Short mmCIF file of C-alpha atoms in Angstrom, two decimals:
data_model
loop_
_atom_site.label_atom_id
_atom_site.label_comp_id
_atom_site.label_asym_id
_atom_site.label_seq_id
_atom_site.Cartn_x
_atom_site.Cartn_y
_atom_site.Cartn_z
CA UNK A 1 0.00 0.00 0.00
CA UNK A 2 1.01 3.86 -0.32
CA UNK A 3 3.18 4.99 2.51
CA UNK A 4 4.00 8.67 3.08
CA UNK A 5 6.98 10.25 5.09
CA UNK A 6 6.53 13.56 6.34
CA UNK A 7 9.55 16.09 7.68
CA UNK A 8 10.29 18.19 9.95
CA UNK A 9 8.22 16.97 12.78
CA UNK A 10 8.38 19.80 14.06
CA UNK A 11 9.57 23.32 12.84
CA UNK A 12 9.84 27.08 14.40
CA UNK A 13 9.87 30.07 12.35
CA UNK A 14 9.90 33.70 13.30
CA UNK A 15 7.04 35.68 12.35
CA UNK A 16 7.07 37.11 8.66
CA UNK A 17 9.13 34.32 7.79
CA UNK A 18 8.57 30.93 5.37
CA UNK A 19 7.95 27.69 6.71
CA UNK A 20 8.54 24.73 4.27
CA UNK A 21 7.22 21.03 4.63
CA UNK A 22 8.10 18.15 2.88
CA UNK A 23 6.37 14.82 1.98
CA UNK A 24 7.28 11.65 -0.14
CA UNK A 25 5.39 8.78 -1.14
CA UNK A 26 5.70 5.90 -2.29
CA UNK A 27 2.96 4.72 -4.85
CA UNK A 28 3.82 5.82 -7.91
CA UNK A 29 -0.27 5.56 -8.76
CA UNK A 30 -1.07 8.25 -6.37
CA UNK A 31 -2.74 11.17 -7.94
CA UNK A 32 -4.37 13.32 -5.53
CA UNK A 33 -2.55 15.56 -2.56
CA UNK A 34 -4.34 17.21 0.31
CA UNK A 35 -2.25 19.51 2.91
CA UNK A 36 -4.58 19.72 6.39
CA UNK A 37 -4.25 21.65 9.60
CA UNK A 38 -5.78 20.48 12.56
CA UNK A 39 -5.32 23.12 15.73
CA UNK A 40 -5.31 21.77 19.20
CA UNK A 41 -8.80 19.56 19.83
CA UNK A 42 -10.41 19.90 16.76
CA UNK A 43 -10.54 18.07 13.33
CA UNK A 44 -8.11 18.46 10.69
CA UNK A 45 -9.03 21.71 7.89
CA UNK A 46 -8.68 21.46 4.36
CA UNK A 47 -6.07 24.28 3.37
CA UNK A 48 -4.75 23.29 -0.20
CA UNK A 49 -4.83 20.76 -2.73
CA UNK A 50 -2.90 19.22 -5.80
CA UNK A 51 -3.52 17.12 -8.74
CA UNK A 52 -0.53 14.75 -10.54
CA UNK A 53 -1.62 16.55 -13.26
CA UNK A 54 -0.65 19.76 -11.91
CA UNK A 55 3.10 20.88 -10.58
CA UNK A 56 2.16 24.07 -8.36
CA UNK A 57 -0.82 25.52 -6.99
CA UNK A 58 -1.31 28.79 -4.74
CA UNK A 59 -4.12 30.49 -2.59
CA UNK A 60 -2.64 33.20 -1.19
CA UNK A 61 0.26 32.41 1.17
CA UNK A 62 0.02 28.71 0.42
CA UNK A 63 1.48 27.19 -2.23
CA UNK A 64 2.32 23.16 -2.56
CA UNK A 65 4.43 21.84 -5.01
CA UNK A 66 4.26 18.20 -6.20
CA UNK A 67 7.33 16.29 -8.06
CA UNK A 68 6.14 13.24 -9.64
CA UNK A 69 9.35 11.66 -10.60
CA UNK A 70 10.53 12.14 -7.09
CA UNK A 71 7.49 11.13 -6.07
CA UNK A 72 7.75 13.88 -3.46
CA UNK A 73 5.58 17.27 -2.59
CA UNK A 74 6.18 19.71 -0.67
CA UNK A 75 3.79 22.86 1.39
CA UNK A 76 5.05 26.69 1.30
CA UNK A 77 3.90 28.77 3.88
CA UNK A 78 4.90 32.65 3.14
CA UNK A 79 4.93 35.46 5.46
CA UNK A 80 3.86 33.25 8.37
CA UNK A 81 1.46 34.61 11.17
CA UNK A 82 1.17 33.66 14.80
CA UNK A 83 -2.70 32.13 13.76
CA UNK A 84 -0.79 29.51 11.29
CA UNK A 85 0.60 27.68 14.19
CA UNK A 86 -0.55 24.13 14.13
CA UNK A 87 -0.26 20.72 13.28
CA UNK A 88 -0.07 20.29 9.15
CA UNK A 89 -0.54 17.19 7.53
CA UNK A 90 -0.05 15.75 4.01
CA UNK A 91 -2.00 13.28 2.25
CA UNK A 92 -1.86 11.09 -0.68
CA UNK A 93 -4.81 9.28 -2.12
CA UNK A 94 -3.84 6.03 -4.67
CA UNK A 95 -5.95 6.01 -8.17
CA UNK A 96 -7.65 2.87 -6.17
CA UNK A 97 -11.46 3.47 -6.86
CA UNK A 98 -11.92 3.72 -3.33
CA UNK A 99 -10.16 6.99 -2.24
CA UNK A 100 -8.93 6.04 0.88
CA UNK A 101 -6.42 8.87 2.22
CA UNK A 102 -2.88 7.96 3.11
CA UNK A 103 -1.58 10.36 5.92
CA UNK A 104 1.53 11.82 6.86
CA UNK A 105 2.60 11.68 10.56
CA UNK A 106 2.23 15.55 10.77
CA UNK A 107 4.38 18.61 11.39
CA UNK A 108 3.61 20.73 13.97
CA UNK A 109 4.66 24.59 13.72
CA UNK A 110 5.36 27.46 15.47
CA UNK A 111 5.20 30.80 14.55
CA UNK A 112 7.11 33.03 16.72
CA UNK A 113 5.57 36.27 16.92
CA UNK B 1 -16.28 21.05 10.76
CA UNK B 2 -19.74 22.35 9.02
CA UNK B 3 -22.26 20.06 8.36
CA UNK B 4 -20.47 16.97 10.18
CA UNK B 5 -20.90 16.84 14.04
CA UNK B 6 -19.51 14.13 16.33
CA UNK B 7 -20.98 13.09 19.46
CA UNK B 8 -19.63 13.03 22.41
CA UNK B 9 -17.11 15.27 22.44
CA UNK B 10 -15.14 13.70 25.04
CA UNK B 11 -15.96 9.95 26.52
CA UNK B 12 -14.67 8.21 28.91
CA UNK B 13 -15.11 3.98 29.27
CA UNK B 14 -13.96 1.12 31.82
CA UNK B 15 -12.04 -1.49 30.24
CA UNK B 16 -14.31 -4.11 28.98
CA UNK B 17 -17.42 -2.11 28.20
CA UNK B 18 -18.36 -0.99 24.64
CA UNK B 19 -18.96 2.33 23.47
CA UNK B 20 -20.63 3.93 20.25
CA UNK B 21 -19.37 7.14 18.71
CA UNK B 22 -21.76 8.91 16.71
CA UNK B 23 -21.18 10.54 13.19
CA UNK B 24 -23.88 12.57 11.61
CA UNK B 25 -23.84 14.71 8.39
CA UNK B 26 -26.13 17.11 6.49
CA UNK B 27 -23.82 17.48 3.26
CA UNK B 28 -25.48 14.97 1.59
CA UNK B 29 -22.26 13.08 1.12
CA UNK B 30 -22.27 9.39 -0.15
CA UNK B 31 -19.00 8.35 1.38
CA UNK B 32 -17.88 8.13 5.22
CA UNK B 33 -14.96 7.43 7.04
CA UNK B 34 -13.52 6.54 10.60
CA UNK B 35 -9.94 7.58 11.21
CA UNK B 36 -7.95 6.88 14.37
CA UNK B 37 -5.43 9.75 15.83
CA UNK B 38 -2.49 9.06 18.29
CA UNK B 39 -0.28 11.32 19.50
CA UNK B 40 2.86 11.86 16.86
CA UNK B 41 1.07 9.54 14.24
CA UNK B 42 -0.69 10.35 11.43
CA UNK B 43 -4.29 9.46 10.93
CA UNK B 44 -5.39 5.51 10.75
CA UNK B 45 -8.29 4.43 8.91
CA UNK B 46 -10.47 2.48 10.70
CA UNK B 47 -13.43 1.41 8.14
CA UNK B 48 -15.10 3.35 4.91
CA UNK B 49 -18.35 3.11 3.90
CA UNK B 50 -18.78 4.22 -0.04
CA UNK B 51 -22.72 3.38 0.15
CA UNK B 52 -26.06 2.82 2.47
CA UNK B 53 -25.23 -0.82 3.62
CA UNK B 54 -22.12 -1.66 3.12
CA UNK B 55 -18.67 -0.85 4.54
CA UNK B 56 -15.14 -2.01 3.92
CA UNK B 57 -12.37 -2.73 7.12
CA UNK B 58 -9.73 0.07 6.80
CA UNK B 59 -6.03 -0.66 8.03
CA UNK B 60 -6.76 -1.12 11.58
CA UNK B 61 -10.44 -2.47 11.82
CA UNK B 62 -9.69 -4.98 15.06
CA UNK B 63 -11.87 -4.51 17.78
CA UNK B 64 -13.93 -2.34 15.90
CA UNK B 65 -17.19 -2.59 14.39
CA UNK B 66 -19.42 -0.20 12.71
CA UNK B 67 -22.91 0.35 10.65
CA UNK B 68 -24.65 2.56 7.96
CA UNK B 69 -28.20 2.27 7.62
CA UNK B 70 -28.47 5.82 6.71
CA UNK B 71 -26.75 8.11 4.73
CA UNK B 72 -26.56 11.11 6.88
CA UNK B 73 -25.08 8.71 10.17
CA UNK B 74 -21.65 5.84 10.76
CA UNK B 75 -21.78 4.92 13.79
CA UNK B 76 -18.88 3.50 15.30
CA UNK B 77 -18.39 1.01 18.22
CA UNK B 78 -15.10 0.28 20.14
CA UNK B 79 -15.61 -3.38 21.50
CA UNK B 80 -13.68 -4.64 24.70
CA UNK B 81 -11.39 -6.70 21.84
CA UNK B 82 -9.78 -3.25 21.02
CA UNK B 83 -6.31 -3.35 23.44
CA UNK B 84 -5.74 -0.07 23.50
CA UNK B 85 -8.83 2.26 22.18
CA UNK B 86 -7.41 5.42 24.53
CA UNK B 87 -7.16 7.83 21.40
CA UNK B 88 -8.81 10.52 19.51
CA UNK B 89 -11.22 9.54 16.80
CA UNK B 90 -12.46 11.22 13.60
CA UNK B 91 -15.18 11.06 11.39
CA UNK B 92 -14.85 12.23 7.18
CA UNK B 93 -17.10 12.65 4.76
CA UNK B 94 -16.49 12.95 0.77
CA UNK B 95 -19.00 13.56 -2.24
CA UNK B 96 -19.36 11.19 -4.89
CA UNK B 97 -17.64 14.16 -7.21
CA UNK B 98 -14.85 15.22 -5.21
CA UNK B 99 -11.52 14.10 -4.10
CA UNK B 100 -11.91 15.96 -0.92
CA UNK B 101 -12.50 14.80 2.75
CA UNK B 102 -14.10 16.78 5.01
CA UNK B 103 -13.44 15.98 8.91
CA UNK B 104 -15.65 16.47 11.68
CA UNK B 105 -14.72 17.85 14.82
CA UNK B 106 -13.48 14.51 16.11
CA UNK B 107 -14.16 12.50 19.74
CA UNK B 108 -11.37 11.90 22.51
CA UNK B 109 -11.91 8.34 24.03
CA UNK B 110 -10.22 7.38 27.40
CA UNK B 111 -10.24 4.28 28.64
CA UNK B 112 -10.25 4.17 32.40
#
């Protein structure tokens, strides 16, 4: 089955700065790629997508990029607030049929203010 | 969250009782999922249900069981067989024309 790595576990920035996280998986079939946040006690939000068919997509200070040779993909936070502290996690979903997610352990960041 | 709620928010159970976590959803949403969440580990998938009726065992279905007689609810039931069912669980939902999962605000279990 798919299996996805996710890095830094965790990761500080100062406020105004970028954060970067980085995911690889490893089904080559995989051909959809979510990027949640979950804060503290709630359930994980939606905050960007990609396609394989797709290499970079933005909304605002998000951007994710996606590598399908390498098989990895990675989430670009710019100008980072105190309010984008959280956990963030990647997905991947295989071209199955059944679109089951595969998730990423999570990174949890902290904006410095 | 909107339009998925999960009840109870918190619940605790003694070890060898079962409990049922509710899922409920207005979004009209043919598909529904159970994830499990434990501390510095990504989310599990419990079981899936695509359809009224039928469900499929996710990665980690032991000691769990659940039902879907309805579209809008997927119940879920932690038996005494599950070891260790201290964790917090969440509920998805996706549309028939979507990729996307939407979660609902999620239930902490503790086992006493």
């Amino acid at each position: 089955g798919e299996n996805v790595e996710q890095h830094p576990s965790t990761l500080s920035v100062q406020e105004g700065d970028s954060a970067v996280i980085k995911c690889t998986y490893s089904d080559s079939a995989s051909n959809y790629f979510p990027w949640y946040k979950q804060e503290l006690g709630k359930g994980p939000q939606l905050i960007i997508d990609i396609r394989s068919n797709v290499g970079e997509k933005k909304d605002q200070r998000i951007a994710v990029t996606l590598n399908k040779t390498a098989k990895h993909f990675s989430l670009h936070i710019t100008e980072t607030q105190p309010e984008d502290s959280a956990v963030y996690f990647c997905a991947a979903e295989p071209q199955t049929g059944a679109n089951n997610l595969f998730f990423g352990t999570g990174t949890r960041l902290t904006v410095i203010p | 969250d909107g339009g998925i709620t999960q009840s109870p928010k918190y619940l605790f159970r003694k070890e060898g009782q079962n409990v049922t976590l509710s899922c409920e959803q207005n979004l009209n949403h043919d598909a529904m999922y159970w994830y499990r969440q434990d501390p510095g580990q990504g989310l599990r998938l419990i079981y899936y249900s695509q359809i009224v009726n039928d469900f499929q065992k996710g990665d980690i279905a032991e000691g769990y069981s659940v039902s879907r007689e309805k579209k809008e609810s997927f119940p879920l039931t932690v038996t005494s067989a599950q070891k260790n069912p201290t964790a917090f669980y969440l509920c998805a939902t996706q549309g028939l024309s979507t990729d996307t999962q939407y979660f609902g605000p999620g239930t902490r279990l503790t086992v006493l």
